[in-house]
CSV table of C-alpha atoms in Angstrom, one decimal:
chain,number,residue,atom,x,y,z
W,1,UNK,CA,139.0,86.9,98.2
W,2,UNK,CA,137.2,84.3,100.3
W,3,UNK,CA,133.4,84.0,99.0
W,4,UNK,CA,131.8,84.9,102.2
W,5,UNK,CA,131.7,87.8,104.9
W,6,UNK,CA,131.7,86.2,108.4
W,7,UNK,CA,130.0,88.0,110.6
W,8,UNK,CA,132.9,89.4,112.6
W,9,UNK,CA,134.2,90.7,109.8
W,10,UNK,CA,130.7,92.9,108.7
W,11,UNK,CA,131.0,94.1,112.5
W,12,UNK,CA,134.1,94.7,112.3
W,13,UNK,CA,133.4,96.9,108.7
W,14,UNK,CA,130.6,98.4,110.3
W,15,UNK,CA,132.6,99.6,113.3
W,16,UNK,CA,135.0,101.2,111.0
W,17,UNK,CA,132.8,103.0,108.6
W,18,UNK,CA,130.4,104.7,111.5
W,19,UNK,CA,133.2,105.2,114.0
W,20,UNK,CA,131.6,103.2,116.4
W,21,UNK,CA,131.7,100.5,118.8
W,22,UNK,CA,129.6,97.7,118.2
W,23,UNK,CA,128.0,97.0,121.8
W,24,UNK,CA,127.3,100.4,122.2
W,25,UNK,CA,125.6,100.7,118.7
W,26,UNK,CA,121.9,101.3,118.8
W,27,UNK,CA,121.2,100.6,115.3
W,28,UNK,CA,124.0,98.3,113.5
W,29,UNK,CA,124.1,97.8,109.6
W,30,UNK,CA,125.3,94.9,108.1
W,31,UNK,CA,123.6,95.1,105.0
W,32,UNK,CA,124.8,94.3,101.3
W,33,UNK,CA,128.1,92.6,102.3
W,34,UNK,CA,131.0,91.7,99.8
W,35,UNK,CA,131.0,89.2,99.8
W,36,UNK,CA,127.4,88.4,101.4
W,37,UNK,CA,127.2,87.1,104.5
W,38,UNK,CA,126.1,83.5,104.4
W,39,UNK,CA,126.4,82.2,108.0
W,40,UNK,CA,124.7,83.9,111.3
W,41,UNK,CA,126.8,83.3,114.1
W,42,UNK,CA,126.9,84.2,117.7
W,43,UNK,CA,129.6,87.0,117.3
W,44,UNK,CA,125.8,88.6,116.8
W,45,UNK,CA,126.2,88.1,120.8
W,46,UNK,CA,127.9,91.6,121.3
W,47,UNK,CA,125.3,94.2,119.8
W,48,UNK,CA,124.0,94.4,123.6
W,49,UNK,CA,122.7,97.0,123.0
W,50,UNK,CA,121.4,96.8,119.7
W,51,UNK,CA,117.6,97.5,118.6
W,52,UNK,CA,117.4,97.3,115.2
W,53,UNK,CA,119.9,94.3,113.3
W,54,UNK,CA,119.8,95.4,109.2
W,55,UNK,CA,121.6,92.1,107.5
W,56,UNK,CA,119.3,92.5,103.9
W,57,UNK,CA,121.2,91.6,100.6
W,58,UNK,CA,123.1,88.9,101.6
W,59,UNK,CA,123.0,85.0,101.5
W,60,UNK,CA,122.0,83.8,104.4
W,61,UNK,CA,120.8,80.4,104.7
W,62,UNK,CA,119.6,79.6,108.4
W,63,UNK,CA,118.8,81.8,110.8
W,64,UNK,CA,121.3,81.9,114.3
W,65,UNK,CA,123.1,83.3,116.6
W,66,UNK,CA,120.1,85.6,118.3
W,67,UNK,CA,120.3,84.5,121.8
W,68,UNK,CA,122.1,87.0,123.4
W,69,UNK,CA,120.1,90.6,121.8
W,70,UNK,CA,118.4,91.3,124.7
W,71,UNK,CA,117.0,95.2,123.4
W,72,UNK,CA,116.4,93.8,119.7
W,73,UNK,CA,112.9,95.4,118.5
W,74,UNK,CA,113.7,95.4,114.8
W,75,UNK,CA,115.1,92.5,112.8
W,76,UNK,CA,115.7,92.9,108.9
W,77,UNK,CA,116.4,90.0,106.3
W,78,UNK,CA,115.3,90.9,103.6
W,79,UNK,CA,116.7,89.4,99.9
W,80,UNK,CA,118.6,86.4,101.9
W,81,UNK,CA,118.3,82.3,101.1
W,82,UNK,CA,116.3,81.7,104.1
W,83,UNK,CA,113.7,78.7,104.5
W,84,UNK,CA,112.2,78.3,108.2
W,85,UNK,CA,111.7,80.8,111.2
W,86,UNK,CA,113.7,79.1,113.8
W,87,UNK,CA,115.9,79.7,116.7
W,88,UNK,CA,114.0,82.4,117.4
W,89,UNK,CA,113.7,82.1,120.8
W,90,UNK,CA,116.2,84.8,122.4
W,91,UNK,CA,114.4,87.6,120.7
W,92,UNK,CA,110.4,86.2,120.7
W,93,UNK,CA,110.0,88.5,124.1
W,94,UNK,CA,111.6,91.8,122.4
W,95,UNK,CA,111.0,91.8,118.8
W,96,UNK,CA,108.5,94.3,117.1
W,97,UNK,CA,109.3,94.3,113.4
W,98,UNK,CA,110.2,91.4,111.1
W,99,UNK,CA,111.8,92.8,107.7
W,100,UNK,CA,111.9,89.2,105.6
W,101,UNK,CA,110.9,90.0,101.9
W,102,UNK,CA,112.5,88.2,99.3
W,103,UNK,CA,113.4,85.0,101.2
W,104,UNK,CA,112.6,81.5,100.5
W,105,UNK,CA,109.6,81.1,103.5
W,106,UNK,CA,106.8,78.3,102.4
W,107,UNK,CA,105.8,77.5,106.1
W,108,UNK,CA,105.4,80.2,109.3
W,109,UNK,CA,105.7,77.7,111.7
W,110,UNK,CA,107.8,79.8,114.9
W,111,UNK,CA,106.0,82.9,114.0
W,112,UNK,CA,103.6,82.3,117.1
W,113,UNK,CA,106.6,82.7,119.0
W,114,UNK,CA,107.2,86.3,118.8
W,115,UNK,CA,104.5,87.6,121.7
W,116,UNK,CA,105.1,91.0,120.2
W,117,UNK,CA,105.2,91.3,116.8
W,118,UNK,CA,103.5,94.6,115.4
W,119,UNK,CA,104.6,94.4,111.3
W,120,UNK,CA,105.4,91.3,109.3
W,121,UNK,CA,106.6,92.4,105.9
W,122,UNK,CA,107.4,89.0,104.0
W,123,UNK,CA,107.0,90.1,100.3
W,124,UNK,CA,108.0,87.9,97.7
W,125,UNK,CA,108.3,84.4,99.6
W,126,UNK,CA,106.8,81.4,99.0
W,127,UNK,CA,103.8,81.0,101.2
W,128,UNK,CA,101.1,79.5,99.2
W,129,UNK,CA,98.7,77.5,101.8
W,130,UNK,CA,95.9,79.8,104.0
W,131,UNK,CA,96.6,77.5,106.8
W,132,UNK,CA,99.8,79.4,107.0
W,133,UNK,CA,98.4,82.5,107.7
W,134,UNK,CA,96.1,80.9,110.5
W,135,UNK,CA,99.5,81.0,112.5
W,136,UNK,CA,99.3,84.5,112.8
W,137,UNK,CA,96.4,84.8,114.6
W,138,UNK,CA,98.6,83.6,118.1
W,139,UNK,CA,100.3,87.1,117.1
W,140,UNK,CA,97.7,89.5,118.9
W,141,UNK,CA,100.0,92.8,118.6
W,142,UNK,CA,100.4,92.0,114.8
W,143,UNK,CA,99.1,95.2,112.6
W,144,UNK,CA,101.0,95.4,109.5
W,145,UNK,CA,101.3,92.9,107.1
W,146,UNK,CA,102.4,92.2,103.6
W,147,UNK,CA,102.1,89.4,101.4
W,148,UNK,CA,102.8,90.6,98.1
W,149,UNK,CA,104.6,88.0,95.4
W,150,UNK,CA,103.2,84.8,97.6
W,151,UNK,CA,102.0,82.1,95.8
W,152,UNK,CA,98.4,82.2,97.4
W,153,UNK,CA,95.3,81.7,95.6
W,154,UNK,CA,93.1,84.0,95.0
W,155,UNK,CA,96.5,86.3,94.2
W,156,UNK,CA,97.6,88.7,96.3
W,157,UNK,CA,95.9,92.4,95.3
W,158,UNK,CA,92.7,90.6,94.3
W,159,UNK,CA,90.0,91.6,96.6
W,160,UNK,CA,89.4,88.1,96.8
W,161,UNK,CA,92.7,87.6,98.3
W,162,UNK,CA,92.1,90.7,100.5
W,163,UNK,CA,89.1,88.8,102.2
W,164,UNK,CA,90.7,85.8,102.7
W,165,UNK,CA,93.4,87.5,104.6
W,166,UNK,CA,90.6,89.6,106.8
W,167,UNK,CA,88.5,86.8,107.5
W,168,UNK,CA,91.9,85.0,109.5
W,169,UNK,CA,93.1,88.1,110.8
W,170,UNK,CA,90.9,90.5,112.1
W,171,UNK,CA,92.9,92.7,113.9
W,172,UNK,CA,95.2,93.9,111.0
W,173,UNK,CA,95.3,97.7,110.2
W,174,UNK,CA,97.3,97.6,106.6
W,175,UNK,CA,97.4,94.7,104.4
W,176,UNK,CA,99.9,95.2,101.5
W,177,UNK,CA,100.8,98.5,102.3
W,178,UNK,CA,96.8,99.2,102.6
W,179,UNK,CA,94.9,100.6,105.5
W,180,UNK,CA,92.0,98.2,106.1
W,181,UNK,CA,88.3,99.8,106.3
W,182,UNK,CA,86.5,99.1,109.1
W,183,UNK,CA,83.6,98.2,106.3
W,184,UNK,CA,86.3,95.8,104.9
W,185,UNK,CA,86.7,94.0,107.9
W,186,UNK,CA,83.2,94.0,108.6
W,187,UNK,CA,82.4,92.0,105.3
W,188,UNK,CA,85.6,89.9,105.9
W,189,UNK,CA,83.6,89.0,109.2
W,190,UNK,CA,80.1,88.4,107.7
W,191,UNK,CA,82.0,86.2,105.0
A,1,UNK,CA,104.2,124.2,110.6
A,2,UNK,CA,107.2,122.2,110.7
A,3,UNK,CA,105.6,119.3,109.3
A,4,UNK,CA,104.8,121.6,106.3
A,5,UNK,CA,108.3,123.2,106.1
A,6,UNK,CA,109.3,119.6,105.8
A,7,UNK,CA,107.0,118.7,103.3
A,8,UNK,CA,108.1,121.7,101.3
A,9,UNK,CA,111.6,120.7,101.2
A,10,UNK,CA,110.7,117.2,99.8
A,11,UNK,CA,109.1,118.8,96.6
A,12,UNK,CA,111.2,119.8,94.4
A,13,UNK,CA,112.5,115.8,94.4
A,14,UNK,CA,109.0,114.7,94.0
A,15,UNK,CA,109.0,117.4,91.0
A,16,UNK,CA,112.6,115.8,89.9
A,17,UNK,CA,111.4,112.3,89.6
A,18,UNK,CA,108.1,112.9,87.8
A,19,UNK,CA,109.5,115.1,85.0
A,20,UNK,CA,112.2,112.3,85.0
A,21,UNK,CA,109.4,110.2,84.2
A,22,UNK,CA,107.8,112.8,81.6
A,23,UNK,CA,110.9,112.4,79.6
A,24,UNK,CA,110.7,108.7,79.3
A,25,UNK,CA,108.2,108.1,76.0
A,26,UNK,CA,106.7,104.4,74.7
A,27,UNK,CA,109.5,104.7,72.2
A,28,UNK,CA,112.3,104.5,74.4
A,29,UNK,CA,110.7,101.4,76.0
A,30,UNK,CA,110.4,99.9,72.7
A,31,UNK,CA,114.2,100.7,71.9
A,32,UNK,CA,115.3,99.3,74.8
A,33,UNK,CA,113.3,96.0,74.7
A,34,UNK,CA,115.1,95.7,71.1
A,35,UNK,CA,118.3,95.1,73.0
A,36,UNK,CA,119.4,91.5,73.8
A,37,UNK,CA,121.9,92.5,76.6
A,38,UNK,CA,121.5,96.2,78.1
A,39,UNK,CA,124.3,98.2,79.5
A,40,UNK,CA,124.8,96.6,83.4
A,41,UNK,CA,123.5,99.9,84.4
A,42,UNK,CA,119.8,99.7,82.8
A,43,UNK,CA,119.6,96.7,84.4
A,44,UNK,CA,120.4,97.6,87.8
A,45,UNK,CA,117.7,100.3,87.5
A,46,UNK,CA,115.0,98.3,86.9
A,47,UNK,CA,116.3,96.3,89.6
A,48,UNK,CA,114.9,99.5,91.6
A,49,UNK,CA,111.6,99.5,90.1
A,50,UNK,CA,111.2,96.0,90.1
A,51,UNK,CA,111.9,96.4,94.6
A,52,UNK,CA,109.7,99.7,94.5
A,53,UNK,CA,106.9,97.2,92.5
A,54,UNK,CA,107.2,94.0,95.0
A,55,UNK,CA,108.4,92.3,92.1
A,56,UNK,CA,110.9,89.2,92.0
A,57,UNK,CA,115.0,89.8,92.1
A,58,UNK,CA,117.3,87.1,91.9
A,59,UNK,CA,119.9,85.8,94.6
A,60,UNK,CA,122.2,88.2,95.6
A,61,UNK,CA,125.6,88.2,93.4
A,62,UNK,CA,127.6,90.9,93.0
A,63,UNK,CA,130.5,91.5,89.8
A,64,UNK,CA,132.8,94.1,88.9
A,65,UNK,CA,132.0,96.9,86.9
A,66,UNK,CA,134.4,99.9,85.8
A,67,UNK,CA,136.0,98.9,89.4
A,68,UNK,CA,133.5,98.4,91.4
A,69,UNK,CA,131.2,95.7,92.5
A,70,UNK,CA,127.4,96.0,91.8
A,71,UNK,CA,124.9,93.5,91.8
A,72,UNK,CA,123.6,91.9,88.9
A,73,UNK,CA,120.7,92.6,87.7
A,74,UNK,CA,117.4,90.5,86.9
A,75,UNK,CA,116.9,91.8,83.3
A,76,UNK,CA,114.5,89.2,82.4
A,77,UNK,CA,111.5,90.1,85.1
A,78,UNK,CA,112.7,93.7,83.5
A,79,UNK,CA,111.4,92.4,80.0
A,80,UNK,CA,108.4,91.1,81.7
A,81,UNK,CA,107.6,94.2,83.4
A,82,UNK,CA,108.0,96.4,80.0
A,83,UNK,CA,105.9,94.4,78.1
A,84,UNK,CA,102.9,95.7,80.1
A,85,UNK,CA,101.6,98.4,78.0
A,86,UNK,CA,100.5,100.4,81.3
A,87,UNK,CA,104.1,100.2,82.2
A,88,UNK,CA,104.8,103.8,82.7
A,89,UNK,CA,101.7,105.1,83.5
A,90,UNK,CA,102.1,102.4,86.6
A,91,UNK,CA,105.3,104.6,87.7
A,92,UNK,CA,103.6,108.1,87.2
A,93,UNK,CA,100.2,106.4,89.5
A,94,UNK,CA,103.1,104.8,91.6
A,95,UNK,CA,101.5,104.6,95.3
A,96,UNK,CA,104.6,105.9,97.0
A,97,UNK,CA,102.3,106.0,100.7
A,98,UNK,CA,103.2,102.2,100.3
A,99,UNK,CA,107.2,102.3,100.4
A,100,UNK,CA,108.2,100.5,103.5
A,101,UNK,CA,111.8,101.1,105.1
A,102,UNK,CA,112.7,97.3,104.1
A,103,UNK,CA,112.0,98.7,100.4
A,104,UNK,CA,114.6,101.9,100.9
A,105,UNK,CA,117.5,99.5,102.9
A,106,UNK,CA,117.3,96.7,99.8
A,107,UNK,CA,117.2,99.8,97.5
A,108,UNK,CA,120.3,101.8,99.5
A,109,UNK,CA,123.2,98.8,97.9
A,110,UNK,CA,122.2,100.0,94.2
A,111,UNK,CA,122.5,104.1,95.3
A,112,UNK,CA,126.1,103.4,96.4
A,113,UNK,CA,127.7,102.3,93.1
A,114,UNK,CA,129.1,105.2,91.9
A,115,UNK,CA,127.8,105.2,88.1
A,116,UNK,CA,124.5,105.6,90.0
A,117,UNK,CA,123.2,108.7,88.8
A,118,UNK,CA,121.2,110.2,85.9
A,119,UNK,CA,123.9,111.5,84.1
A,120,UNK,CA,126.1,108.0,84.1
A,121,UNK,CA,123.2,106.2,82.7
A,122,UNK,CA,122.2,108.4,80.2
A,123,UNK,CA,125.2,108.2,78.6
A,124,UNK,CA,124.8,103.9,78.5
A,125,UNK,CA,121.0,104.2,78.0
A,126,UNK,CA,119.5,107.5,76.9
A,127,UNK,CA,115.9,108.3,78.1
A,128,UNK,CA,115.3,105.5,80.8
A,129,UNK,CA,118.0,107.1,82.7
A,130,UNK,CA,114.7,108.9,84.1
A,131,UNK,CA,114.3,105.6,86.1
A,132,UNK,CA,117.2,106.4,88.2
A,133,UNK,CA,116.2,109.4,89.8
A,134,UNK,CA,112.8,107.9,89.6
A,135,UNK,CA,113.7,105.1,92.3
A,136,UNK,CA,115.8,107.7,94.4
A,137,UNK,CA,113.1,110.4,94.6
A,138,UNK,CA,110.8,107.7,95.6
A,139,UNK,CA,113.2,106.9,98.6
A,140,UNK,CA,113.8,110.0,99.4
A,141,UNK,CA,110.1,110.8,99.9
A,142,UNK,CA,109.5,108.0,102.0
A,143,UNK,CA,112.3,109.3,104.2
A,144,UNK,CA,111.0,112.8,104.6
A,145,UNK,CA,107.0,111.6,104.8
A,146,UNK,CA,107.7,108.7,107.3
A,147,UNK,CA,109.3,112.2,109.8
A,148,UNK,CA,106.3,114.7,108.4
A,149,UNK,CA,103.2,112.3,108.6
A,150,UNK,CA,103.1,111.9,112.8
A,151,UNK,CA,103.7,115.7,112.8
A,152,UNK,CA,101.0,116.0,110.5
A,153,UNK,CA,98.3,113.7,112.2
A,154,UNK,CA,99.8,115.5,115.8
């Protein structure tokens, strides 16, 4: 057995097990390959028609392969080896929803570049400067966030922490799986 | 009306994973903590609860077991997590409004194994087999609640 999925291969699986055709597809699951998937590629390039991309529980290292998704509104990572938001620039018009818990994340820097980004859920990376979270402020559509298992300081479920988070972003309307208080937000302000 | 039919139906798993929880006591924590190395199914469980919880999971690796290939579990956050006395009564409190659909899709890979069930793991583990329908009830509320809610606030 060769120690990684390509990702030809996990379309190809997919197509097979839903009976589908992969351009066509809507929603496309390649989730919790065996072996994972440790390279993005641009066979990605033929889910034309592809909204949400579900590639969580594998190994990936870098992120790729995105430039040709033209309806993609949904993109989910989560549990992969990955370290930087980059090449993100095919998708930065389209994409609502970044799934990206349990990665390796310490910077956001390309974040700004997704104009329409609604929920951020990065649990359990390793984000641990404030300035970090200044980035998101460029991301005006951006209402659902979470944070939990970052490094930041005050921790995150303090109310500290909470505050911190307010005072850079505003506009939130759940933090941590939350709804923010328009009182909250007003002492966030006032802070 | 729908939205309450709906609601209805997704009851009787709420009902499941709570008395599943009822039937885990203190005790069987403290048995299990006694063991060095688990059976690969209790650790594959708290897996779940450690997901549900935001807590850490380790690389993904996956190993044969009985035929098939599951992941391997982190049974050393596992520990951690256990040696909080509030433990269970974190689970029975657990604020399921807060499960996000990345939560169920990292949670779907440990459903699939077939040994997956309540009756598979109480045979290797006794009472913490609770755990397992726990995590799947949990899912399967967020699944019904995330179709109900709009209905509702409609």
């Amino acid at each position: 057995m060769s120690k990684s999925s390509s990702i030809k291969e996990a379309i190809g699986r997919f197509e097979k097990e839903n009976n589908v055709v992969a351009n066509e597809a809507e929603k496309v699951d390649l989730t919790a390959q065996i072996p994972p998937i440790e390279k993005m590629d641009a066979s990605l390039g033929v889910l034309k028609n592809c909204e949400q991309l579900s590639l969580s529980t594998n190994n990936i290292e870098k992120l790729g392969g995105l430039n040709s998704l033209p309806k993609l509104k949904v993109l989910s990572l989560g549990r992969n080896q990955i370290k930087k938001l980059e090449a993100l620039d095919g998708i930065a018009e389209t994409l609502q929803e970044l799934w990206i818990s349990y990665n390796l994340l310490e910077k956001l820097a390309g974040v700004e570049k997704l104009v329409k980004l609604r929920v951020l859920w990065m649990s359990n990376n390793k984000v641990r400067d404030w300035a970090e979270l200044d980035r998101l402020a460029a991301n005006a559509c951006l209402e659902e966030l979470l944070l939990l298992g970052n490094p930041f300081n005050p921790a995150p479920g303090t109310p500290e922490y909470r505050m911190e988070v307010l005072k850079r972003l505003p506009g939130l309307k759940k933090l941590d799986g939350v709804p923010v208080e328009p009182e909250e937000r007003e002492s966030a302000k006032a802070a | 009306d729908d939205a309450e039919k709906d609601l209805a139906a997704a009851k009787p798993a709420l009902d499941a994973a709570l008395s599943a929880l009822n039937s885990i006591t203190p005790k069987d924590i403290v048995a299990l903590k006694a063991l060095k190395n688990p059976p690969d199914i209790v650790k594959r469980i708290f897996d779940c609860v450690l997901l549900l919880r935001y807590l850490p999971v380790q690389k993904v690796a996956w190993q044969e077991v009985k035929g098939s290939q599951v992941l391997v579990g982190n049974y050393d956050e596992a520990v951690k997590m256990m040696g909080d006395t509030a433990f269970l009564s974190s689970l029975i409190n657990f604020p399921k409004e807060a499960i996000t659909d990345e939560t169920v899709e990292l949670l779907r890979p440990y459903f699939r194994a077939p040994d997956f069930n309540f009756d598979s793991a109480k045979k290797a583990s006794g009472n913490v087999a609770g755990l397992c329908n726990w995590a799947e009830a949990m899912c399967t509320y967020h699944d019904v609640a995330k179709v109900v809610e709009p209905k509702i606030v409609a």
